[in-house]
Every structure is written in structure tokens, then in C-alpha cells.
XYZ file of C-alpha atoms in Angstrom:
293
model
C -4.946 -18.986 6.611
C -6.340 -17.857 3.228
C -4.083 -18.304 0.706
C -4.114 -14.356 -0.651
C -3.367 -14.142 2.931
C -0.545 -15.920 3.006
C 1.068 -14.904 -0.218
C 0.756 -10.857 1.179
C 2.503 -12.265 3.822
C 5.298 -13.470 2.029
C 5.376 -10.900 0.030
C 5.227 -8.078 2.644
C 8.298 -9.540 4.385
C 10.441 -9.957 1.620
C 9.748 -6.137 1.070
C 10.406 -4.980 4.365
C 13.959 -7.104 4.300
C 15.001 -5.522 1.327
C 14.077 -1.899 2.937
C 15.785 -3.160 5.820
C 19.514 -4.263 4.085
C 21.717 -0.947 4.127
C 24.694 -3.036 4.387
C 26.461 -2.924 0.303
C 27.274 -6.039 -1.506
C 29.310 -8.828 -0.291
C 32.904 -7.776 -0.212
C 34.655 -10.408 -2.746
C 32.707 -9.057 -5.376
C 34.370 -5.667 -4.898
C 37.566 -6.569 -4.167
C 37.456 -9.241 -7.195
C 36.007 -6.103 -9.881
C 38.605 -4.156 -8.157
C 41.262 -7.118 -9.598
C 40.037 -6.911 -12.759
C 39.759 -3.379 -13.230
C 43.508 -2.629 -11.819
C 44.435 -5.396 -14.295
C 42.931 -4.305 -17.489
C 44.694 -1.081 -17.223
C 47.848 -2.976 -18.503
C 48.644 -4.463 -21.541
C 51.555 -6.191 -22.668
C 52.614 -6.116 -26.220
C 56.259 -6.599 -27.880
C 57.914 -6.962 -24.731
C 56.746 -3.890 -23.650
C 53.898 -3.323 -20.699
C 51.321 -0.358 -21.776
C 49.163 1.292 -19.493
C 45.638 2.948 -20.869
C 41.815 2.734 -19.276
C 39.853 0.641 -22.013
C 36.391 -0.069 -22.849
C 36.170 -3.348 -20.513
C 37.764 -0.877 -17.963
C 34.915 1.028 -17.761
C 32.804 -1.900 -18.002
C 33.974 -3.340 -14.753
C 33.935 0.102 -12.824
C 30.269 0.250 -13.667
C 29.391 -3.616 -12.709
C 31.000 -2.073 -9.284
C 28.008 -0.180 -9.004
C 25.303 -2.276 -10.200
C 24.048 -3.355 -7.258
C 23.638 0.076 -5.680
C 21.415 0.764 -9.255
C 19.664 -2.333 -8.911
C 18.268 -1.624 -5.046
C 17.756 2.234 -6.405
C 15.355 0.762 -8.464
C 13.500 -1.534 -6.740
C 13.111 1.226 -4.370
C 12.152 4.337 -6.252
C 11.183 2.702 -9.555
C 12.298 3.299 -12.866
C 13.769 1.690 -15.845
C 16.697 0.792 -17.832
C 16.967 0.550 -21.503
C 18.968 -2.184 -23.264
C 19.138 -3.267 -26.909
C 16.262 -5.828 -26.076
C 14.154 -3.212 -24.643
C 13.549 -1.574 -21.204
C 13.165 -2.858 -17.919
C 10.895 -1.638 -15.548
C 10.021 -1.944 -12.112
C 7.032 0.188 -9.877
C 9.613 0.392 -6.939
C 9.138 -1.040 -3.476
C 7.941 2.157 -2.111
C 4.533 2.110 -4.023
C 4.181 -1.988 -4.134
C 4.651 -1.555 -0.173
C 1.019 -0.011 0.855
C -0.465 -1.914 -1.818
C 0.925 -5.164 0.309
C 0.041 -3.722 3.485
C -3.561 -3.453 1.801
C -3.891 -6.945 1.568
C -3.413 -7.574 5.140
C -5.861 -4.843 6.322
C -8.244 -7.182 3.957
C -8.323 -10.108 6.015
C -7.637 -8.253 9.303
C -11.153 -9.943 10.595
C -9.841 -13.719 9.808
C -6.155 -12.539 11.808
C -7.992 -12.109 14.342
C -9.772 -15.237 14.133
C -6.511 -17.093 13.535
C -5.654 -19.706 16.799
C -1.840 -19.179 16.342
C -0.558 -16.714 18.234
C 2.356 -16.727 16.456
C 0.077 -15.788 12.728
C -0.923 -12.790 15.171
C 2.688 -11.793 16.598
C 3.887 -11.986 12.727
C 0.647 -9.839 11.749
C 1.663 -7.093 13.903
C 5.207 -6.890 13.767
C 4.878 -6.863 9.433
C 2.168 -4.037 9.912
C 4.104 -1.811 12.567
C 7.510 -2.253 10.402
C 5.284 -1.168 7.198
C 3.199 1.541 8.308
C 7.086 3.097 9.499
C 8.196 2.905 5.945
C 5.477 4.293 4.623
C 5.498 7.116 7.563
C 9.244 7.698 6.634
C 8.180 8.826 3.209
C 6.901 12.232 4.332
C 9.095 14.636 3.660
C 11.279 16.461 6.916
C 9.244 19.517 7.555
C 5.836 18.121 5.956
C 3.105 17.978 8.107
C 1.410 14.973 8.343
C -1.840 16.836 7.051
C -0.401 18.090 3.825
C 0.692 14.681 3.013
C -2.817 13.220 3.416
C -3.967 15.723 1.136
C -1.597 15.377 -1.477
C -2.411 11.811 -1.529
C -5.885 12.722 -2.056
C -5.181 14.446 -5.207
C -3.189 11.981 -6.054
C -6.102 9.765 -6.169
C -8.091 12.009 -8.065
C -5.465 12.027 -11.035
C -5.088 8.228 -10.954
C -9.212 7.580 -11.280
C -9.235 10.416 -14.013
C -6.163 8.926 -16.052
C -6.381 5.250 -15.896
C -9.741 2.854 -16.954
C -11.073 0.987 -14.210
C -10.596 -2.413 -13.841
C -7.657 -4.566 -10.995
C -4.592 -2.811 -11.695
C -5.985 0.755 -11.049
C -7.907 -0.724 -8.240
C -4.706 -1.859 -6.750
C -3.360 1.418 -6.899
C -6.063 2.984 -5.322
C -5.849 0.648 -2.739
C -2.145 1.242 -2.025
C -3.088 5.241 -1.914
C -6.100 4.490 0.819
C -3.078 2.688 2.849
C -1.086 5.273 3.056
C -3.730 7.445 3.907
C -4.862 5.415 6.660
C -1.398 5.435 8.296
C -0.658 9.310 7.729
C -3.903 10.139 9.143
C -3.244 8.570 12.415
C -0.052 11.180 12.889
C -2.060 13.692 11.177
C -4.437 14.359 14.826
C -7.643 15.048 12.198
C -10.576 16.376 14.576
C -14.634 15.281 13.768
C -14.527 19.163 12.282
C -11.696 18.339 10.007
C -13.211 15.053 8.633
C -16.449 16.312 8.443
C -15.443 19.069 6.167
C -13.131 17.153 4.155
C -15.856 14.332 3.274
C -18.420 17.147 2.295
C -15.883 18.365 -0.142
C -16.708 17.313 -4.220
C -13.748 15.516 -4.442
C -13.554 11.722 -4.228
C -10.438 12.194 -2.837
C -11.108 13.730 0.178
C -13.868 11.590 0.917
C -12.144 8.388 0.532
C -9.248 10.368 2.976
C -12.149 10.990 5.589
C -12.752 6.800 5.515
C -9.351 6.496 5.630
C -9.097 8.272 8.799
C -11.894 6.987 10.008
C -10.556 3.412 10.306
C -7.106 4.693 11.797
C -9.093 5.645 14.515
C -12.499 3.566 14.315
C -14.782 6.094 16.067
C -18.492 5.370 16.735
C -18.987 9.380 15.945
C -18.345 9.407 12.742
C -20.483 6.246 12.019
C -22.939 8.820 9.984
C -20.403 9.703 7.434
C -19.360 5.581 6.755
C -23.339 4.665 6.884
C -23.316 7.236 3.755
C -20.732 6.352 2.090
C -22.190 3.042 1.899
C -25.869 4.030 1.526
C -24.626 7.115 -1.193
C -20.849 6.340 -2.868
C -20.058 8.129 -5.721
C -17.294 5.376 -6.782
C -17.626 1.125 -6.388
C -13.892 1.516 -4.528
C -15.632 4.419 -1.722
C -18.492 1.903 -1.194
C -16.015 -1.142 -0.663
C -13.730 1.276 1.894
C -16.745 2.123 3.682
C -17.851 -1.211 4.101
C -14.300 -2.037 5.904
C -14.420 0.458 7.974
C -18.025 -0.338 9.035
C -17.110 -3.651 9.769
C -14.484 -2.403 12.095
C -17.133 -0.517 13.728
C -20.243 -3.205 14.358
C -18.889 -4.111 17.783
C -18.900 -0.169 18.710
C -22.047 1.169 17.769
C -25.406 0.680 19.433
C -27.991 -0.846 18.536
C -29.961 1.704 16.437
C -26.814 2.065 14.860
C -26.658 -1.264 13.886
C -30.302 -1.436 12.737
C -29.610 1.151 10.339
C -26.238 -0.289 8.910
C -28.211 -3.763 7.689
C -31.405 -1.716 6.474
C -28.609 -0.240 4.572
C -26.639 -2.816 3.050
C -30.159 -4.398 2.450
C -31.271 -1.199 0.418
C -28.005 -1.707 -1.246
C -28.583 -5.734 -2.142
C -31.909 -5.457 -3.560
C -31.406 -4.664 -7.122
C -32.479 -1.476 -9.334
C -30.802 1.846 -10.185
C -28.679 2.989 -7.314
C -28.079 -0.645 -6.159
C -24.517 -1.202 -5.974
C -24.010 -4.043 -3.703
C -24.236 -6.964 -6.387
C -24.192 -10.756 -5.637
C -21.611 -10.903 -8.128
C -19.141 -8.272 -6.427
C -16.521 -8.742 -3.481
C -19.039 -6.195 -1.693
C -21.848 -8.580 -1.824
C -20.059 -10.836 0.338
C -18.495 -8.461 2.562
C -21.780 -7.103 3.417
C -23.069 -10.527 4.090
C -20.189 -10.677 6.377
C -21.380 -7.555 8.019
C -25.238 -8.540 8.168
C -24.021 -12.129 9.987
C -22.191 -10.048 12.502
C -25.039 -7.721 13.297
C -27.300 -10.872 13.420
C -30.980 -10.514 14.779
């Protein structure tokens, strides 16, 4: 098992526990504040016991909480400033997709993997996930709307951050969630097809996104472009995922024309984004050595 593999693993289940604990802290380490705080209401000075809520009071009332805080955060994100500074966290709820992200990148070698047990783990993580992420949408929201929003959101983040892993990451994490909302969202060929000839990067990257929820030799024409004619290295790099997906569906035209692409698309010159030096390059290779002939 690759070790990225293997780490997203790891990482994906320690998520997914966490989103799973609703039960509160241990009980001893209530019932021990709860000590302490009754007990630093009294004072006893002069031979005389004196009752008043002081600073270490409040202190200890607020350490009863702390835990509650602490999940809050690694939930929803946020911070909290202290004399040395602020700590931060991103929040579970946008590190999940990004997880789930990394598993959808090796989905080919999962398959490949002799342990049926590897698989069993694969799925279970991924159906858990994708109902977390699911649960996010708002009561009331359709599925649709959600999509969409996410495709602005995508917009924004290519517009506000320079390029380079961490906003790749992101972007990654947003094409996740698409991918899962799009499979409740019942998007027709019309639908997609309108959405991808839209201006916006956004939608386009939501019609890939779609696409591989559903992996749909129809709408072959609209990955073989995306590939052939992205307007963004991350599009190209989606649509080569999805077409990958897709090789064992299409015919064999269909195939002839998805190498003659990726070909195009290794040989150098302006327009040429498929570099020997990029994860595409060997992703398409991967592609190519499927298609064979």
C-alpha cells in the first residue's frame, strides 16, 4: 500500500472517530472540577469560614468546559488567543474532504490491493465520510444549491490565494465535496452540459465532479475537453481522474481519441500542459498503459 495511502488512511479514521464521539468527557474530571470549585468558594480566616466566588473559581468552572471548546474547534475551526499568541486550527469539517481526496487518488491501486480486508476498510472510511460531508447541507437546502455554492466557493479561493500545495489542497477538498453532493443532487446530461459551458471554472470543475459520481460514457466529450482544453492545471488533473475511471466504459473510438489526446498534451509547445515533470505526466502514462494498443 503506498505510503500517502496509508497515512490518508490513518488519518481519515482518526477524523471520522472524533466526528463519531458525542459522548462528553470522562466523568471524574467533572465531578473532581466540581470538588474544587464547591471548595474554593470557602475560605477560612481568623476562625471564621467566608464564603465568596474568586478568581480560581471561575477558573475551574471554565476548565469544566474546555473540552466541549476544544472538540468545537477541531470541528468548526477557529482560534484562541493567549499571551503567547493564537492558536489555530482549519476544523475537521474542511480537513475531512481534503482526506477523503486522498483516497479517491489511489482508488485504482485499492482496487488492485489483494487484501480484502484494505478493500472492506476502503469502503466503510469512504461511506462514513461522504455522510459527514452530506450532513453538512443545510435542512431545507437542496442538494443542487449546495453544489453551486461550492462552485463559487472555488472561484473565490483560486482568485484570493497564489497557487502552489496548500491552495491545491483546498481545491481538492472543494472537488470532494462536490463529487459527493452531486450524486444526491440527480444532475441530468442537460444540467451538466450547461453548467460546464458556463465561464466559470467553477462550474466546470462541478460538471467533472459529477461526472465521476456517476462515471457515464455520455459525457466522455466534456472530460476528453477538459483534458484536451483546461483553463486551470487542477481542471486538467480532475479530468484526467475521471477519464481514468472511464477507459473500461468507452469504446474503442473513444479510447483512440483519449491517447491522441493525452499525446497532443505530452508533446511539448504552447498549449502543452501535460509535462514529464508534473503528477499529470504520469497519470496520463497510467491512462495510455491502460488503453494499450
Amino acid at each position: 500500500m503506498p505510503n500517502n495511502l496509508k497515512q490518508g488512511l490513518d488519518s481519515l479514521k482518526g477524523v471520522l472517530k472524533l466526528l463519531d464521539d458525542r459522548s462528553p468527557s470522562p466523568r471524574c474530571w467533572y465531578i473532581t472540577l466540581a470538588v474544587v470549585a464547591v471548595i474554593s468558594v470557602f475560605s477560612y480566616s481568623e476562625g471564621k469560614f467566608e464564603f465568596g466566588v474568586r478568581a480560581y473559581t471561575l477558573i475551574t468552572l471554565v476548565m469544566m468546559w474546555m473540552p466541549y471548546l476544544l472538540k468545537l474547534l477541531a470541528l468548526m475551526g477557529g482560534g484562541i488567543k493567549t499571551a503567547a499568541g493564537e492558536i489555530k486550527t482549519s476544523g475537521l469539517a474542511e480537513l475531512l474532504p481534503q482526506l477523503l481526496g486522498v483516497i479517491n487518488e489511489y482508488e485504482r491501486e485499492i482496487l488492485q490491493d489483494q487484501a480484502p480486508t484494505t478493500q472492506a476498510l476502503i469502503r466503510t472510511l469512504r461511506d462514513k465520510a461522504e455522510k459527514e460531508i452530506a450532513a453538512t447541507v443545510e435542512e431545507g437546502q437542496s442538494f443542487k444549491l449546495a453544489c453551486q455554492n461550492l462552485a463559487t466557493d472555488y472561484d473565490a479561493l483560486r482568485k484570493s490565494q497564489p497557487s502552489g500545495l496548500e491552495r491545491t489542497q483546498a481545491m481538492s477538498g472543494i472537488a470532494t465535496q462536490m463529487r459527493v453532493l452531486a450524486k444526491k443532487a440527480d444532475y441530468q446530461t442537460e444540467d451538466l452540459q450547461t453548467l460546464y459551458q458556463d465561464s466559470s471554472g467553477g462550474n466546470r470543475v462541478l460538471t467533472l465532479s459529477a461526472i465521476q459520481a456517476v462515471s457515464s460514457p455520455e459525457h466522455f466529450p466534456m472530460v476528453l475537453k477538459s483534458i484536451g482544453q483546461s483553463e486551470s492545471a487542477f481542471e486538467q488533473h480532475l479530468a484526467l481522474r475521471v477519464a481514468q475511471t472511464m477507459v473500461g466504459d468507452i469504446d474503442e473510438e473513444a479510447k483512440r481519441q483519449l491517447k491522441a489526446t493525452i499525446e497532443d498534451q505530452q508533446s511539448g509547445g504552447e498549449g502543452k500542459w501535460i509535462t514529464k515533470d508534473s503528477d499529470r505526466y504520469r497519470l496520463s502514462q497510467r491512462i495510455v498503459q491502460m488503453i494499450g494498443g
